Coordinates of C-alpha atoms in Angstrom, one line a residue:
M1044 CA -15.6 136.7 -8.2
L1045 CA -18.5 136.8 -10.7
A1046 CA -16.4 134.8 -13.1
V1047 CA -15.7 132.1 -10.5
L1048 CA -19.4 131.9 -9.5
G1049 CA -20.3 131.6 -13.2
L1050 CA -17.8 128.8 -13.7
L1051 CA -19.0 127.0 -10.6
T1052 CA -22.7 127.4 -11.6
S1053 CA -21.9 126.1 -15.1
F1054 CA -20.0 123.1 -13.6
L1055 CA -22.8 122.3 -11.2
F1056 CA -25.3 122.5 -14.1
F1057 CA -23.2 120.3 -16.3
L1058 CA -22.9 117.8 -13.4
Y1059 CA -26.6 117.8 -12.8
V1060 CA -27.4 117.2 -16.5
T1061 CA -24.9 114.4 -16.9
A1062 CA -25.8 112.8 -13.6
P1063 CA -27.8 109.9 -15.1
S1064 CA -24.9 108.9 -17.3
I1065 CA -22.5 109.1 -14.4
R1066 CA -24.8 107.1 -12.2
K1067 CA -25.2 104.5 -14.9
F1068 CA -21.4 104.2 -15.3
F1069 CA -21.0 103.6 -11.6
A1070 CA -24.1 101.4 -11.2
G1071 CA -22.0 98.3 -10.8
G1072 CA -22.6 94.7 -11.7
V1073 CA -25.8 93.1 -13.0
C1074 CA -27.2 89.7 -12.1
R1075 CA -27.2 88.0 -15.5
T1076 CA -28.5 84.5 -14.7
N1077 CA -31.7 83.4 -16.3
M1078 CA -32.5 80.9 -13.6
Q1079 CA -36.2 80.4 -13.0
L1080 CA -37.6 79.5 -9.6
P1081 CA -41.0 77.6 -9.9
G1082 CA -41.6 75.6 -6.7
K1083 CA -38.8 77.4 -4.8
V1084 CA -39.5 79.1 -1.5
V1085 CA -37.9 82.4 -0.6
V1086 CA -37.8 84.5 2.6
I1087 CA -36.6 88.1 2.4
T1088 CA -36.5 90.2 5.5
G1089 CA -37.4 93.9 5.2
A1090 CA -38.8 93.4 1.7
N1091 CA -41.5 96.0 2.1
T1092 CA -39.3 98.7 0.7
G1093 CA -36.1 99.6 -1.1
I1094 CA -33.6 96.9 -2.1
G1095 CA -35.6 94.1 -0.4
K1096 CA -38.7 95.0 -2.3
E1097 CA -36.9 95.0 -5.6
T1098 CA -35.3 91.7 -4.7
A1099 CA -38.7 90.2 -3.9
R1100 CA -40.1 91.5 -7.1
E1101 CA -37.4 89.9 -9.3
L1102 CA -37.6 86.5 -7.5
A1103 CA -41.4 86.6 -7.7
R1104 CA -41.0 87.4 -11.4
R1105 CA -39.0 84.2 -11.7
G1106 CA -41.8 82.1 -10.3
A1107 CA -40.7 81.7 -6.6
R1108 CA -43.1 81.7 -3.6
V1109 CA -41.8 84.7 -1.8
Y1110 CA -42.3 85.5 1.9
I1111 CA -41.9 89.2 2.8
A1112 CA -40.9 89.1 6.4
C1113 CA -41.2 92.6 8.0
R1114 CA -42.2 94.5 11.1
D1115 CA -44.8 96.7 9.4
V1116 CA -47.3 94.2 8.0
L1117 CA -49.5 96.9 6.4
K1118 CA -46.6 98.3 4.5
G1119 CA -45.6 94.7 3.6
E1120 CA -49.1 94.0 2.3
S1121 CA -49.0 97.1 0.2
A1122 CA -45.6 96.0 -1.3
A1123 CA -46.8 92.5 -1.8
S1124 CA -50.0 93.7 -3.6
E1125 CA -47.9 95.8 -6.0
I1126 CA -45.5 92.9 -6.7
R1127 CA -48.3 90.4 -7.3
A1128 CA -49.9 92.8 -9.8
D1129 CA -46.6 93.5 -11.5
T1130 CA -45.3 89.9 -11.7
K1131 CA -48.7 88.1 -12.0
N1132 CA -47.4 85.8 -9.3
S1133 CA -50.0 85.3 -6.5
Q1134 CA -47.6 83.6 -4.2
V1135 CA -46.2 86.7 -2.6
L1136 CA -47.0 86.5 1.1
V1137 CA -46.4 88.7 4.1
R1138 CA -45.5 87.5 7.6
K1139 CA -44.8 89.5 10.8
L1140 CA -41.1 89.6 11.8
D1141 CA -39.6 92.1 14.1
L1142 CA -35.8 91.6 14.3
S1143 CA -35.5 93.7 17.4
D1144 CA -37.5 91.1 19.4
T1145 CA -36.3 87.5 19.6
K1146 CA -39.8 86.4 20.6
S1147 CA -41.0 87.7 17.2
I1148 CA -38.2 85.9 15.4
R1149 CA -39.0 82.6 17.0
A1150 CA -42.7 83.0 16.3
F1151 CA -41.9 83.7 12.7
A1152 CA -39.7 80.7 12.4
E1153 CA -42.2 78.4 14.1
G1154 CA -45.0 79.7 11.9
F1155 CA -42.9 79.3 8.7
L1156 CA -42.2 75.6 9.6
T1157 CA -45.9 74.9 9.9
E1158 CA -46.4 76.3 6.4
E1159 CA -43.4 75.1 4.5
K1160 CA -41.3 71.9 4.3
Q1161 CA -38.2 73.6 2.8
L1162 CA -36.6 77.0 2.5
H1163 CA -34.5 77.3 -0.7
I1164 CA -33.4 81.0 -0.5
L1165 CA -33.0 83.2 2.6
I1166 CA -32.0 86.9 2.0
N1167 CA -31.3 88.8 5.2
N1168 CA -32.0 92.3 3.8
A1169 CA -33.4 94.2 6.8
G1170 CA -31.2 96.4 8.8
V1171 CA -30.9 99.8 10.6
M1172 CA -28.4 102.6 10.5
L1173 CA -27.7 105.7 12.5
C1174 CA -30.6 105.1 14.9
P1175 CA -30.7 107.3 18.1
Y1176 CA -29.5 105.3 21.0
S1177 CA -32.1 102.8 22.0
K1178 CA -32.4 99.1 23.0
T1179 CA -34.3 96.2 21.6
A1180 CA -37.0 94.3 23.4
D1181 CA -34.3 92.0 24.8
G1182 CA -32.1 94.9 26.1
F1183 CA -29.5 94.9 23.3
E1184 CA -28.3 98.1 21.7
T1185 CA -30.5 98.5 18.6
H1186 CA -27.8 98.2 15.9
L1187 CA -26.2 95.2 17.5
G1188 CA -29.6 93.6 18.3
V1189 CA -31.1 94.1 14.8
N1190 CA -28.2 93.9 12.4
H1191 CA -26.3 91.1 14.0
L1192 CA -28.2 89.2 16.7
G1193 CA -31.5 89.6 15.0
T1194 CA -30.4 88.7 11.6
G1195 CA -28.1 85.8 12.5
V1196 CA -25.6 84.1 10.3
T1197 CA -25.6 84.8 6.6
T1198 CA -24.1 82.7 3.8
Y1199 CA -22.8 85.6 1.9
A1200 CA -22.2 89.2 2.9
V1201 CA -22.9 91.8 0.2
H1202 CA -22.4 95.5 -0.3
P1203 CA -25.1 97.0 -2.5
G1204 CA -23.3 100.3 -3.0
I1205 CA -24.8 103.8 -2.3
V1206 CA -28.5 103.3 -3.0
Q1207 CA -31.6 105.5 -2.8
S1208 CA -33.3 103.8 0.2
E1209 CA -34.9 104.5 3.6
L1210 CA -31.8 103.2 5.4
V1211 CA -30.6 106.8 6.2
R1212 CA -34.0 108.0 7.5
H1213 CA -32.6 108.5 11.0
S1214 CA -30.0 111.1 9.8
F1215 CA -31.3 114.5 8.7
L1216 CA -28.0 115.3 7.2
L1217 CA -27.8 112.1 5.1
C1218 CA -31.4 112.4 4.1
L1219 CA -30.6 115.9 2.8
L1220 CA -27.5 114.7 1.0
W1221 CA -29.3 111.7 -0.5
R1222 CA -32.0 114.1 -1.8
L1223 CA -29.4 116.6 -3.3
F1224 CA -27.4 113.8 -4.9
S1225 CA -30.2 111.4 -5.7
R1226 CA -29.4 111.6 -9.4
F1227 CA -26.0 110.0 -8.7
L1228 CA -27.2 107.2 -6.5
K1229 CA -28.1 103.7 -7.5
T1230 CA -31.8 102.9 -7.7
A1231 CA -33.2 100.2 -5.4
R1232 CA -33.3 97.8 -8.4
E1233 CA -29.6 98.4 -9.2
G1234 CA -28.8 98.0 -5.5
A1235 CA -30.6 94.6 -5.5
Q1236 CA -28.3 93.1 -8.2
T1237 CA -25.6 91.7 -5.9
S1238 CA -28.1 90.0 -3.6
L1239 CA -29.8 88.5 -6.6
H1240 CA -26.4 87.3 -8.0
C1241 CA -25.5 85.6 -4.8
A1242 CA -29.0 84.0 -4.5
L1243 CA -29.2 82.8 -8.1
A1244 CA -25.8 82.4 -9.8
E1245 CA -24.5 78.8 -10.1
G1246 CA -21.1 77.7 -8.9
L1247 CA -20.9 80.0 -5.9
E1248 CA -21.0 77.2 -3.3
P1249 CA -17.2 77.2 -2.8
L1250 CA -17.3 80.9 -2.0
S1251 CA -19.8 80.5 0.9
G1252 CA -19.1 83.0 3.6
K1253 CA -17.2 85.4 1.3
Y1254 CA -17.9 89.1 0.7
F1255 CA -19.4 90.4 -2.6
S1256 CA -19.9 93.8 -4.1
D1257 CA -21.2 94.7 -7.6
C1258 CA -21.9 91.0 -8.3
K1259 CA -18.3 89.8 -7.8
R1260 CA -16.1 88.8 -4.9
A1261 CA -14.6 91.8 -3.0
W1262 CA -11.7 92.4 -0.8
V1263 CA -12.0 91.9 3.0
S1264 CA -9.7 93.3 5.6
P1265 CA -7.4 90.9 7.4
R1266 CA -9.3 91.5 10.7
A1267 CA -12.5 90.3 9.1
R1268 CA -10.8 87.1 8.0
N1269 CA -9.4 86.3 11.5
N1270 CA -10.9 82.9 12.4
K1271 CA -10.2 83.4 16.2
T1272 CA -12.1 86.7 16.2
A1273 CA -15.0 85.1 14.2
E1274 CA -15.1 82.1 16.7
R1275 CA -15.2 84.5 19.7
L1276 CA -17.9 86.6 18.1
W1277 CA -20.0 83.4 17.4
N1278 CA -19.6 82.2 21.0
V1279 CA -20.4 85.6 22.5
S1280 CA -23.5 86.0 20.2
C1281 CA -24.8 82.5 21.2
E1282 CA -24.2 83.4 24.9
L1283 CA -26.1 86.6 24.6
L1284 CA -29.0 84.8 22.9
G1285 CA -29.0 81.9 25.2
I1286 CA -28.3 79.4 22.4
Q1287 CA -26.4 76.2 22.9
W1288 CA -25.1 74.2 19.9
E1289 CA -24.3 70.6 20.3

């Protein structure tokens, strides 16, 4: 028994020591384009923390005017101040946006249109996971209301990988696991690479609507490619939101 415990302890120690190398091996793709963004306008939802914050930092570093759209304005201002200092780009702005409230979404959109003539890049980063059962201000279940109805239609869907972020904050078990295995997880900066790739890489227009992981196109199940299901989801979503398209 002692021998087994000794071997297990040695293995765990070895695993812990080599964790940075293992994590680096599995870190995934890297956005390699050098595209600069002076004069371009970017909106990133939920960019006050985690992947969104690192995405905002990189786009600001490339010269874009970046709008951090988030529910917690104070936290957003703190993130924006840090990014401005880091990138020397003063055009990092914070605007109130609560994806669980369609009134807030419409107010954000109306305010943005009074400030800007164009939007060049939109990154729908904000989302929730494993929330206790609750409803949005409009009466929708929270995950459906925020992640789907609140976010709307995206050009590309991306999977960042398993990342050290606040997304698991509603699950004590996952928070514990994330802490225990943090040395194996992607950093927020590494998790931001696929979003940056889809926003910046040239020649992706023909792949609009596709699914990406680790900066490359990824496999999607046949059900997710079903056009009839997609059309039905679109129609139901519009009906729930009271939207009519001509």
